[in-house]
Amino acid sequence: MRHVIIGAGPAGVVAAETLRQHDPAARVTLICGEAGPPYARMAIPYAMAGKIQEPGTWLRQRDGYYDSLGVDLLHDRVKAVDPATRTLSLAEGGALSYDRLLIATGSSPARPDVPGLDLPGVHACWTLEDMREVSAQLKPGTRVLLLGAGFISCIILQSLVQRGAQLTVSCGSSGRMVRSMMDETAGGMIMRWCRAKGVRVLTAGRPKLITQEASGLRVTLDSGESAEADLVIVGTGVRTNTGFLAGSGVAVDEGVVVDPFLQTNVAGIYAAGDVAQGLNQCTGLTEVHAIQPTAVEHGRVAALNMAGKPTPYMGSLSMNTLETLGLISCSFGLWAGKAGGEQIRVVDEARFRYLRLEIFDERLVGANTVGMTNEIGVIRGLIQTKVKLGSWLERLRRDPSRLAEAYVACTQGVAAE
């Protein structure tokens, strides 16, 4: 049996380890599309901020780890997949055969259609090579314009400020920060916090044009507003890496569509991680859920199924935790609510504290929090267990601060006082 894994991020590496454990006689090949050891993309901002050295981004630290595991680490890219012959066409030439295939190719930055995007000084910050190029140009006082204010951009934002950059952030047409995971109140708090920390935030307009001028790069928005910078970082979203699957017959929607066992519509081909469109336990729908804990669990479950151990994937919990210049914010599950449900909110604008609970059928189904870290585990537990709040619901309406008590009581069957 030959297992081939395309992609050496967290999903791919965990899958390789799981296959080696449960199918010890099989040959396992892990294809890494970048030079160097497999690494965690989420560690890049910490390396850019100087909190860790580049080797600290590696998923496995020990020299010779993959050799010792009996995994063939191949540095190449896949151009095409042919399920009829069970072969892969490689970018550097030749073909590779497989019996079971795992697609774990993740995602890449989406490039907006903006003239000037290829000018020197305009970068993404997605790979270690991107980080090296950006870091080489960063010094205290460097004028940096960050295009985009989503989850990834806000992680990069913190690293840039920690390096002493003079930072401007363009939110795009929505005028909001992290709008895909936070409501207007939470996003507004994060924006005010950033401005209080010296970050300029532009809230009107998409980037229209980037030009090189004597004083540096100038980014003009379609609102007419503009900003100058020495360095422009593009963080305007991502897209799943599925182009190489054209003509393969593998079904692709937002990502690679998988069944409850993480197998695609083509027998013997599985998908995991940021590229996979798997089950969301909160909505019951198949969705791309690009966070590392989901990627790790995808990799483990997919590998078990590839090894002949039928294991259903129970679904991911949509949960994102973000630190923005010291302010912690989180989104969970159906944070925007569900039709027919109700909402409980606590807002303290002066202290940058916010709690939004979304209730449906007496169950907690989603939440937003800002500046309230003690509640993270409790909220996650209530959503995952799907326990009914019962008589505790009325108590929480009056006093949401008793959320932890409600969790303990409901999971142990204790009625409210």
CSV table of C-alpha atoms in Angstrom, one decimal:
chain,number,residue,atom,x,y,z
A,1,MET,CA,0.0,0.0,0.0
A,2,ARG,CA,1.3,3.4,-0.9
A,3,HIS,CA,-0.1,6.5,0.8
A,4,VAL,CA,0.7,9.9,-0.7
A,5,ILE,CA,-0.1,13.2,1.1
A,6,ILE,CA,-0.1,16.4,-0.9
A,7,GLY,CA,0.7,19.2,1.5
A,8,ALA,CA,3.0,19.3,4.6
A,9,GLY,CA,1.1,21.6,6.9
A,10,PRO,CA,-0.4,20.4,10.2
A,11,ALA,CA,-3.0,18.2,8.5
A,12,GLY,CA,-0.5,16.5,6.3
A,13,VAL,CA,2.1,15.9,9.0
A,14,VAL,CA,-0.4,14.5,11.5
A,15,ALA,CA,-1.8,12.3,8.7
A,16,ALA,CA,1.6,11.0,8.0
A,17,GLU,CA,2.2,10.2,11.6
A,18,THR,CA,-1.2,8.5,12.0
A,19,LEU,CA,-0.6,6.4,8.9
A,20,ARG,CA,2.7,5.2,10.1
A,21,GLN,CA,1.2,4.2,13.4
A,22,HIS,CA,-1.8,2.4,12.0
A,23,ASP,CA,-0.4,1.0,8.7
A,24,PRO,CA,3.2,0.3,9.6
A,25,ALA,CA,4.0,-1.8,6.5
A,26,ALA,CA,2.7,0.9,4.0
A,27,ARG,CA,4.9,3.4,2.2
A,28,VAL,CA,4.1,7.0,3.1
A,29,THR,CA,5.1,9.9,1.0
A,30,LEU,CA,4.6,13.5,2.2
A,31,ILE,CA,4.9,16.1,-0.6
A,32,CYS,CA,6.0,19.6,0.7
A,33,GLY,CA,5.6,22.4,-1.8
A,34,GLU,CA,8.1,24.7,-0.1
A,35,ALA,CA,11.8,24.4,0.7
A,36,GLY,CA,12.9,23.4,4.1
A,37,PRO,CA,11.1,21.4,6.9
A,38,PRO,CA,7.3,21.5,7.2
A,39,TYR,CA,6.2,24.4,9.3
A,40,ALA,CA,3.1,25.9,10.9
A,41,ARG,CA,1.9,28.9,9.0
A,42,MET,CA,0.3,30.3,12.2
A,43,ALA,CA,3.7,30.6,13.8
A,44,ILE,CA,5.0,33.1,11.1
A,45,PRO,CA,3.8,36.2,12.9
A,46,TYR,CA,5.6,35.1,16.1
A,47,ALA,CA,8.8,34.7,14.1
A,48,MET,CA,8.3,38.0,12.4
A,49,ALA,CA,7.9,39.7,15.7
A,50,GLY,CA,11.1,38.1,16.9
A,51,LYS,CA,9.4,36.0,19.6
A,52,ILE,CA,10.8,32.8,18.1
A,53,GLN,CA,13.5,32.0,15.7
A,54,GLU,CA,12.6,30.5,12.3
A,55,PRO,CA,13.2,26.9,13.5
A,56,GLY,CA,10.5,27.5,16.0
A,57,THR,CA,8.0,27.5,13.2
A,58,TRP,CA,8.8,23.9,12.3
A,59,LEU,CA,6.1,21.4,13.0
A,60,ARG,CA,8.6,18.8,14.3
A,61,GLN,CA,11.8,20.0,15.8
A,62,ARG,CA,14.1,16.9,15.8
A,63,ASP,CA,16.6,16.6,13.0
A,64,GLY,CA,15.9,13.7,10.7
A,65,TYR,CA,12.4,13.3,12.2
A,66,TYR,CA,10.7,12.2,8.9
A,67,ASP,CA,13.4,9.8,8.0
A,68,SER,CA,13.2,8.2,11.5
A,69,LEU,CA,9.4,8.0,11.1
A,70,GLY,CA,9.9,6.1,7.8
A,71,VAL,CA,8.1,8.9,5.8
A,72,ASP,CA,9.5,10.0,2.4
A,73,LEU,CA,9.6,13.8,2.5
A,74,LEU,CA,9.5,15.0,-1.1
A,75,HIS,CA,10.0,18.7,-2.0
A,76,ASP,CA,7.9,19.3,-5.1
A,77,ARG,CA,4.5,20.5,-6.3
A,78,VAL,CA,1.7,18.5,-7.9
A,79,LYS,CA,0.5,19.7,-11.3
A,80,ALA,CA,-2.3,17.2,-11.9
A,81,VAL,CA,-4.0,14.2,-10.5
A,82,ASP,CA,-5.1,11.2,-12.7
A,83,PRO,CA,-7.5,9.0,-10.7
A,84,ALA,CA,-7.8,6.6,-13.6
A,85,THR,CA,-4.1,5.6,-13.3
A,86,ARG,CA,-3.7,6.7,-9.7
A,87,THR,CA,-0.8,8.9,-10.5
A,88,LEU,CA,0.3,12.4,-9.8
A,89,SER,CA,2.2,14.7,-12.3
A,90,LEU,CA,5.0,16.6,-10.5
A,91,ALA,CA,6.1,20.1,-11.3
A,92,GLU,CA,9.8,19.1,-11.5
A,93,GLY,CA,9.0,16.3,-13.9
A,94,GLY,CA,7.9,12.7,-13.6
A,95,ALA,CA,5.0,11.0,-12.0
A,96,LEU,CA,4.2,9.5,-8.6
A,97,SER,CA,1.8,6.6,-8.1
A,98,TYR,CA,-0.5,6.2,-5.1
A,99,ASP,CA,-3.0,3.7,-3.7
A,100,ARG,CA,-4.6,6.2,-1.3
A,101,LEU,CA,-4.2,10.0,-1.7
A,102,LEU,CA,-4.8,12.8,0.8
A,103,ILE,CA,-5.2,16.4,-0.5
A,104,ALA,CA,-4.0,18.7,2.3
A,105,THR,CA,-2.8,21.6,0.1
A,106,GLY,CA,-4.3,24.4,2.3
A,107,SER,CA,-4.9,27.9,0.8
A,108,SER,CA,-3.1,30.9,-0.7
A,109,PRO,CA,-3.5,34.6,-0.5
A,110,ALA,CA,-6.2,36.0,-2.8
A,111,ARG,CA,-4.8,38.7,-5.0
A,112,PRO,CA,-7.1,41.6,-5.6
A,113,ASP,CA,-7.2,43.0,-9.2
A,114,VAL,CA,-5.3,46.2,-8.4
A,115,PRO,CA,-2.8,47.9,-10.7
A,116,GLY,CA,0.6,48.2,-9.1
A,117,LEU,CA,0.3,45.0,-7.0
A,118,ASP,CA,3.6,43.7,-8.6
A,119,LEU,CA,5.7,46.8,-7.6
A,120,PRO,CA,8.7,46.3,-5.4
A,121,GLY,CA,7.7,46.7,-1.8
A,122,VAL,CA,4.3,45.1,-2.2
A,123,HIS,CA,4.2,41.6,-0.5
A,124,ALA,CA,1.9,39.0,0.9
A,125,CYS,CA,2.9,37.6,4.3
A,126,TRP,CA,1.9,34.0,4.0
A,127,THR,CA,5.0,31.9,3.7
A,128,LEU,CA,8.4,31.8,5.4
A,129,GLU,CA,9.9,33.3,2.3
A,130,ASP,CA,7.4,36.1,2.4
A,131,MET,CA,8.3,36.7,6.1
A,132,ARG,CA,12.0,36.9,5.2
A,133,GLU,CA,11.4,39.5,2.5
A,134,VAL,CA,9.1,41.6,4.7
A,135,SER,CA,11.4,41.3,7.7
A,136,ALA,CA,14.4,42.5,5.7
A,137,GLN,CA,12.6,45.8,5.0
A,138,LEU,CA,11.2,46.3,8.5
A,139,LYS,CA,12.8,48.7,10.9
A,140,PRO,CA,11.4,51.0,13.6
A,141,GLY,CA,9.5,53.8,11.8
A,142,THR,CA,9.0,52.0,8.5
A,143,ARG,CA,5.7,53.1,7.0
A,144,VAL,CA,3.6,50.0,6.4
A,145,LEU,CA,0.1,49.8,4.8
A,146,LEU,CA,-1.8,46.6,5.5
A,147,LEU,CA,-4.5,46.0,3.0
A,148,GLY,CA,-7.3,44.0,4.7
A,149,ALA,CA,-8.5,43.8,8.3
A,150,GLY,CA,-9.6,40.2,8.5
A,151,PHE,CA,-8.4,37.5,10.9
A,152,ILE,CA,-5.0,36.9,9.2
A,153,SER,CA,-4.3,40.6,8.7
A,154,CYS,CA,-5.0,41.3,12.4
A,155,ILE,CA,-2.5,38.6,13.4
A,156,ILE,CA,0.1,40.2,11.1
A,157,LEU,CA,-0.9,43.6,12.5
A,158,GLN,CA,0.4,42.7,15.9
A,159,SER,CA,3.7,41.6,14.6
A,160,LEU,CA,4.2,44.7,12.6
A,161,VAL,CA,3.5,47.0,15.5
A,162,GLN,CA,5.9,44.9,17.7
A,163,ARG,CA,8.6,45.5,15.2
A,164,GLY,CA,8.1,49.3,15.5
A,165,ALA,CA,6.3,49.9,12.2
A,166,GLN,CA,4.3,53.0,11.6
A,167,LEU,CA,1.1,51.2,10.6
A,168,THR,CA,-1.9,52.0,8.5
A,169,VAL,CA,-4.7,49.4,8.0
A,170,SER,CA,-7.3,49.6,5.2
A,171,CYS,CA,-10.5,47.8,6.1
A,172,GLY,CA,-11.9,47.7,2.6
A,173,SER,CA,-15.4,48.4,1.5
A,174,SER,CA,-17.0,47.0,4.7
A,175,GLY,CA,-15.4,49.6,6.9
A,176,ARG,CA,-15.1,46.9,9.6
A,177,MET,CA,-12.4,44.9,11.2
A,178,VAL,CA,-12.7,41.0,11.3
A,179,ARG,CA,-16.2,41.2,10.0
A,180,SER,CA,-16.2,37.4,9.2
A,181,MET,CA,-15.9,36.5,12.9
A,182,MET,CA,-17.1,39.6,14.8
A,183,ASP,CA,-20.3,41.7,14.9
A,184,GLU,CA,-20.2,45.4,14.5
A,185,THR,CA,-19.9,46.1,18.2
A,186,ALA,CA,-16.9,43.7,18.7
A,187,GLY,CA,-15.2,44.9,15.5
A,188,GLY,CA,-15.7,48.5,16.5
A,189,MET,CA,-14.0,47.8,19.9
A,190,ILE,CA,-11.0,46.3,18.1
A,191,MET,CA,-10.8,49.2,15.8
A,192,ARG,CA,-10.9,51.8,18.7
A,193,TRP,CA,-8.3,49.7,20.5
A,194,CYS,CA,-5.9,49.8,17.5
A,195,ARG,CA,-6.4,53.5,17.0
A,196,ALA,CA,-5.6,54.0,20.7
A,197,LYS,CA,-2.4,52.1,20.2
A,198,GLY,CA,-1.3,54.4,17.3
A,199,VAL,CA,-2.5,52.5,14.3
A,200,ARG,CA,-4.2,54.5,11.6
A,201,VAL,CA,-7.4,52.7,10.4
A,202,LEU,CA,-9.0,53.6,7.0
A,203,THR,CA,-12.6,52.6,6.9
A,204,ALA,CA,-13.8,53.6,3.4
A,205,GLY,CA,-13.0,52.1,0.1
A,206,ARG,CA,-11.2,49.2,-1.6
A,207,PRO,CA,-7.7,49.6,-3.0
A,208,LYS,CA,-7.9,51.0,-6.5
A,209,LEU,CA,-4.3,51.7,-7.5
A,210,ILE,CA,-0.8,51.4,-6.2
A,211,THR,CA,1.9,53.7,-7.6
A,212,GLN,CA,5.6,54.3,-7.0
A,213,GLU,CA,6.4,57.9,-6.2
A,214,ALA,CA,9.5,59.7,-5.0
A,215,SER,CA,8.3,59.6,-1.4
A,216,GLY,CA,7.4,55.9,-1.5
A,217,LEU,CA,4.4,53.8,-2.5
A,218,ARG,CA,1.0,55.4,-2.6
A,219,VAL,CA,-2.2,53.4,-2.3
A,220,THR,CA,-5.3,55.1,-3.6
A,221,LEU,CA,-8.7,53.8,-2.5
A,222,ASP,CA,-11.9,53.9,-4.6
A,223,SER,CA,-13.2,56.4,-2.0
A,224,GLY,CA,-10.6,58.8,-3.1
A,225,GLU,CA,-8.6,58.5,0.1
A,226,SER,CA,-4.9,57.6,-0.1
A,227,ALA,CA,-2.0,56.7,2.0
A,228,GLU,CA,1.8,56.5,1.5
A,229,ALA,CA,4.0,53.6,2.7
A,230,ASP,CA,7.5,52.2,2.4
A,231,LEU,CA,6.0,48.7,2.4
A,232,VAL,CA,2.5,47.4,1.4
A,233,ILE,CA,1.3,44.0,2.7
A,234,VAL,CA,-1.7,42.4,1.0
A,235,GLY,CA,-4.0,40.5,3.4
A,236,THR,CA,-7.3,40.6,1.5
A,237,GLY,CA,-8.4,37.0,2.0
A,238,VAL,CA,-7.4,33.5,0.9
A,239,ARG,CA,-8.5,30.9,-1.6
A,240,THR,CA,-8.2,27.1,-1.4
A,241,ASN,CA,-5.4,25.5,-3.4
A,242,THR,CA,-7.4,23.3,-5.8
A,243,GLY,CA,-6.3,24.4,-9.2
A,244,PHE,CA,-4.2,21.2,-9.8
A,245,LEU,CA,-7.4,19.2,-9.5
A,246,ALA,CA,-8.8,20.5,-12.8
A,247,GLY,CA,-9.9,17.6,-14.9
A,248,SER,CA,-9.5,15.0,-12.1
A,249,GLY,CA,-13.2,14.6,-11.4
A,250,VAL,CA,-12.7,15.5,-7.7
A,251,ALA,CA,-15.6,17.7,-6.7
A,252,VAL,CA,-14.6,21.2,-5.6
A,253,ASP,CA,-16.9,23.9,-4.2
A,254,GLU,CA,-15.4,26.4,-1.8
A,255,GLY,CA,-13.0,23.7,-1.1
A,256,VAL,CA,-12.6,20.0,-1.8
A,257,VAL,CA,-16.0,18.4,-0.9
A,258,VAL,CA,-15.7,15.4,1.5
A,259,ASP,CA,-18.1,12.9,3.0
A,260,PRO,CA,-18.4,12.0,6.7
A,261,PHE,CA,-15.2,9.9,6.4
A,262,LEU,CA,-13.3,12.8,4.7
A,263,GLN,CA,-13.3,10.9,1.4
A,264,THR,CA,-14.0,12.9,-1.8
A,265,ASN,CA,-16.4,11.8,-4.5
A,266,VAL,CA,-13.5,9.8,-6.0
A,267,ALA,CA,-12.7,6.6,-4.3
A,268,GLY,CA,-9.3,6.5,-2.6
A,269,ILE,CA,-8.9,10.3,-2.5
A,270,TYR,CA,-9.4,12.1,0.7
A,271,ALA,CA,-9.0,15.8,1.8
A,272,ALA,CA,-8.1,17.5,5.1
A,273,GLY,CA,-7.3,20.9,6.5
A,274,ASP,CA,-7.9,24.3,5.1
A,275,VAL,CA,-8.6,22.9,1.6
A,276,ALA,CA,-11.3,20.5,2.8
A,277,GLN,CA,-15.0,21.4,2.9
A,278,GLY,CA,-16.0,19.3,5.9
A,279,LEU,CA,-18.8,19.1,8.4
A,280,ASN,CA,-19.5,22.0,10.7
A,281,GLN,CA,-21.1,20.6,13.8
A,282,CYS,CA,-23.0,23.9,14.5
A,283,THR,CA,-24.7,24.3,11.2
A,284,GLY,CA,-24.8,20.7,9.9
A,285,LEU,CA,-23.4,22.0,6.6
A,286,THR,CA,-20.1,21.2,4.9
A,287,GLU,CA,-17.8,24.3,5.1
A,288,VAL,CA,-14.2,25.2,4.8
A,289,HIS,CA,-13.0,25.8,8.4
A,290,ALA,CA,-9.4,27.1,8.2
A,291,ILE,CA,-8.0,26.8,11.7
A,292,GLN,CA,-5.2,24.6,12.9
A,293,PRO,CA,-7.1,22.4,15.4
A,294,THR,CA,-9.6,21.5,12.7
A,295,ALA,CA,-6.7,20.7,10.3
A,296,VAL,CA,-5.0,18.5,12.9
A,297,GLU,CA,-8.2,16.5,13.5
A,298,HIS,CA,-8.9,16.3,9.8
A,299,GLY,CA,-5.5,14.8,9.2
A,300,ARG,CA,-5.9,12.2,12.0
A,301,VAL,CA,-9.4,11.1,10.9
A,302,ALA,CA,-8.6,11.0,7.2
A,303,ALA,CA,-5.5,8.9,7.8
A,304,LEU,CA,-7.4,6.4,9.9
A,305,ASN,CA,-9.8,5.9,7.1
A,306,MET,CA,-7.0,5.6,4.6
A,307,ALA,CA,-5.5,2.9,6.8
A,308,GLY,CA,-8.7,0.9,6.6
A,309,LYS,CA,-10.1,1.9,10.1
A,310,PRO,CA,-13.5,3.5,9.4
A,311,THR,CA,-13.8,6.6,11.5
A,312,PRO,CA,-16.4,9.3,11.0
A,313,TYR,CA,-15.5,12.9,11.4
A,314,MET,CA,-17.8,14.4,14.0
A,315,GLY,CA,-17.6,17.9,12.7
A,316,SER,CA,-15.6,21.1,13.6
A,317,LEU,CA,-16.6,23.8,16.0
A,318,SER,CA,-16.2,27.2,14.4
A,319,MET,CA,-13.9,29.0,16.9
A,320,ASN,CA,-11.4,31.7,16.3
A,321,THR,CA,-9.3,33.4,19.0
A,322,LEU,CA,-7.5,36.6,18.1
A,323,GLU,CA,-5.0,38.7,20.0
A,324,THR,CA,-4.8,42.3,18.7
A,325,LEU,CA,-2.1,44.4,20.5
A,326,GLY,CA,-3.0,42.7,23.8
A,327,LEU,CA,-6.8,42.6,23.3
A,328,ILE,CA,-8.2,39.1,23.1
A,329,SER,CA,-11.4,38.5,21.1
A,330,CYS,CA,-13.2,35.3,20.2
A,331,SER,CA,-15.9,34.0,18.0
A,332,PHE,CA,-17.7,30.7,18.5
A,333,GLY,CA,-20.2,28.7,16.4
A,334,LEU,CA,-23.2,30.6,15.1
A,335,TRP,CA,-22.0,34.0,16.5
A,336,ALA,CA,-24.4,35.9,14.2
A,337,GLY,CA,-27.3,34.0,15.6
A,338,LYS,CA,-30.0,31.6,14.2
A,339,ALA,CA,-33.4,32.6,12.9
A,340,GLY,CA,-35.9,32.2,15.8
A,341,GLY,CA,-33.3,32.4,18.5
A,342,GLU,CA,-32.5,35.1,21.0
A,343,GLN,CA,-29.5,37.1,22.0
A,344,ILE,CA,-28.0,38.1,25.4
A,345,ARG,CA,-25.5,41.0,25.4
A,346,VAL,CA,-23.2,42.7,27.8
A,347,VAL,CA,-21.3,45.8,26.6
A,348,ASP,CA,-18.7,47.8,28.4
A,349,GLU,CA,-17.2,50.2,25.8
A,350,ALA,CA,-15.0,52.0,28.3
A,351,ARG,CA,-13.2,48.8,29.4
A,352,PHE,CA,-13.2,47.1,26.0
A,353,ARG,CA,-15.3,44.2,27.3
A,354,TYR,CA,-18.1,42.6,25.3
A,355,LEU,CA,-20.2,39.4,25.6
A,356,ARG,CA,-22.8,38.3,23.0
A,357,LEU,CA,-24.5,35.0,23.5
A,358,GLU,CA,-26.7,33.4,20.8
A,359,ILE,CA,-29.4,31.1,22.1
A,360,PHE,CA,-31.6,28.7,20.1
A,361,ASP,CA,-33.9,26.1,21.6
A,362,GLU,CA,-32.6,26.8,25.1
A,363,ARG,CA,-29.0,26.0,23.9
A,364,LEU,CA,-26.0,28.2,23.4
A,365,VAL,CA,-25.2,28.0,19.7
A,366,GLY,CA,-22.7,30.9,19.2
A,367,ALA,CA,-20.9,33.8,20.9
A,368,ASN,CA,-18.7,36.8,20.5
A,369,THR,CA,-16.4,38.0,23.2
A,370,VAL,CA,-13.9,40.8,23.6
A,371,GLY,CA,-11.6,41.2,26.6
A,372,MET,CA,-13.2,38.3,28.4
A,373,THR,CA,-10.8,35.3,28.4
A,374,ASN,CA,-12.2,33.5,31.4
A,375,GLU,CA,-15.3,32.6,29.5
A,376,ILE,CA,-13.6,30.9,26.5
A,377,GLY,CA,-13.6,27.3,27.8
A,378,VAL,CA,-17.1,27.6,29.2
A,379,ILE,CA,-18.6,28.9,26.0
A,380,ARG,CA,-16.9,26.2,24.0
A,381,GLY,CA,-18.1,23.5,26.4
A,382,LEU,CA,-21.7,24.7,26.3
A,383,ILE,CA,-21.8,24.8,22.5
A,384,GLN,CA,-20.1,21.4,22.0
A,385,THR,CA,-22.2,19.5,24.5
A,386,LYS,CA,-25.4,21.1,23.2
A,387,VAL,CA,-26.8,21.0,26.7
A,388,LYS,CA,-30.1,22.7,27.3
A,389,LEU,CA,-29.9,25.6,29.7
A,390,GLY,CA,-33.4,25.0,31.0
A,391,SER,CA,-34.1,27.2,34.1
A,392,TRP,CA,-30.6,28.7,33.8
A,393,LEU,CA,-31.6,30.6,30.7
A,394,GLU,CA,-33.7,33.1,32.6
A,395,ARG,CA,-30.9,33.5,35.2
A,396,LEU,CA,-28.5,34.3,32.4
A,397,ARG,CA,-30.8,36.8,30.9
A,398,ARG,CA,-30.7,38.7,34.2
A,399,ASP,CA,-27.0,38.0,34.9
A,400,PRO,CA,-24.8,36.7,32.1
A,401,SER,CA,-21.8,36.8,34.4
A,402,ARG,CA,-23.0,33.5,35.8
A,403,LEU,CA,-22.2,31.6,32.6
A,404,ALA,CA,-19.6,29.4,34.3
A,405,GLU,CA,-22.1,28.4,37.0
A,406,ALA,CA,-24.6,27.7,34.3
A,407,TYR,CA,-22.2,25.3,32.5
A,408,VAL,CA,-21.4,23.4,35.7
A,409,ALA,CA,-25.0,23.2,36.8
A,410,CYS,CA,-26.4,22.2,33.4
A,411,THR,CA,-23.8,19.5,32.7
A,412,GLN,CA,-24.5,18.1,36.1
A,413,GLY,CA,-28.2,18.5,36.0
A,414,VAL,CA,-28.5,21.1,38.7
A,415,ALA,CA,-31.5,23.5,38.5
A,416,ALA,CA,-31.1,27.3,38.8
A,417,GLU,CA,-31.6,29.0,42.1
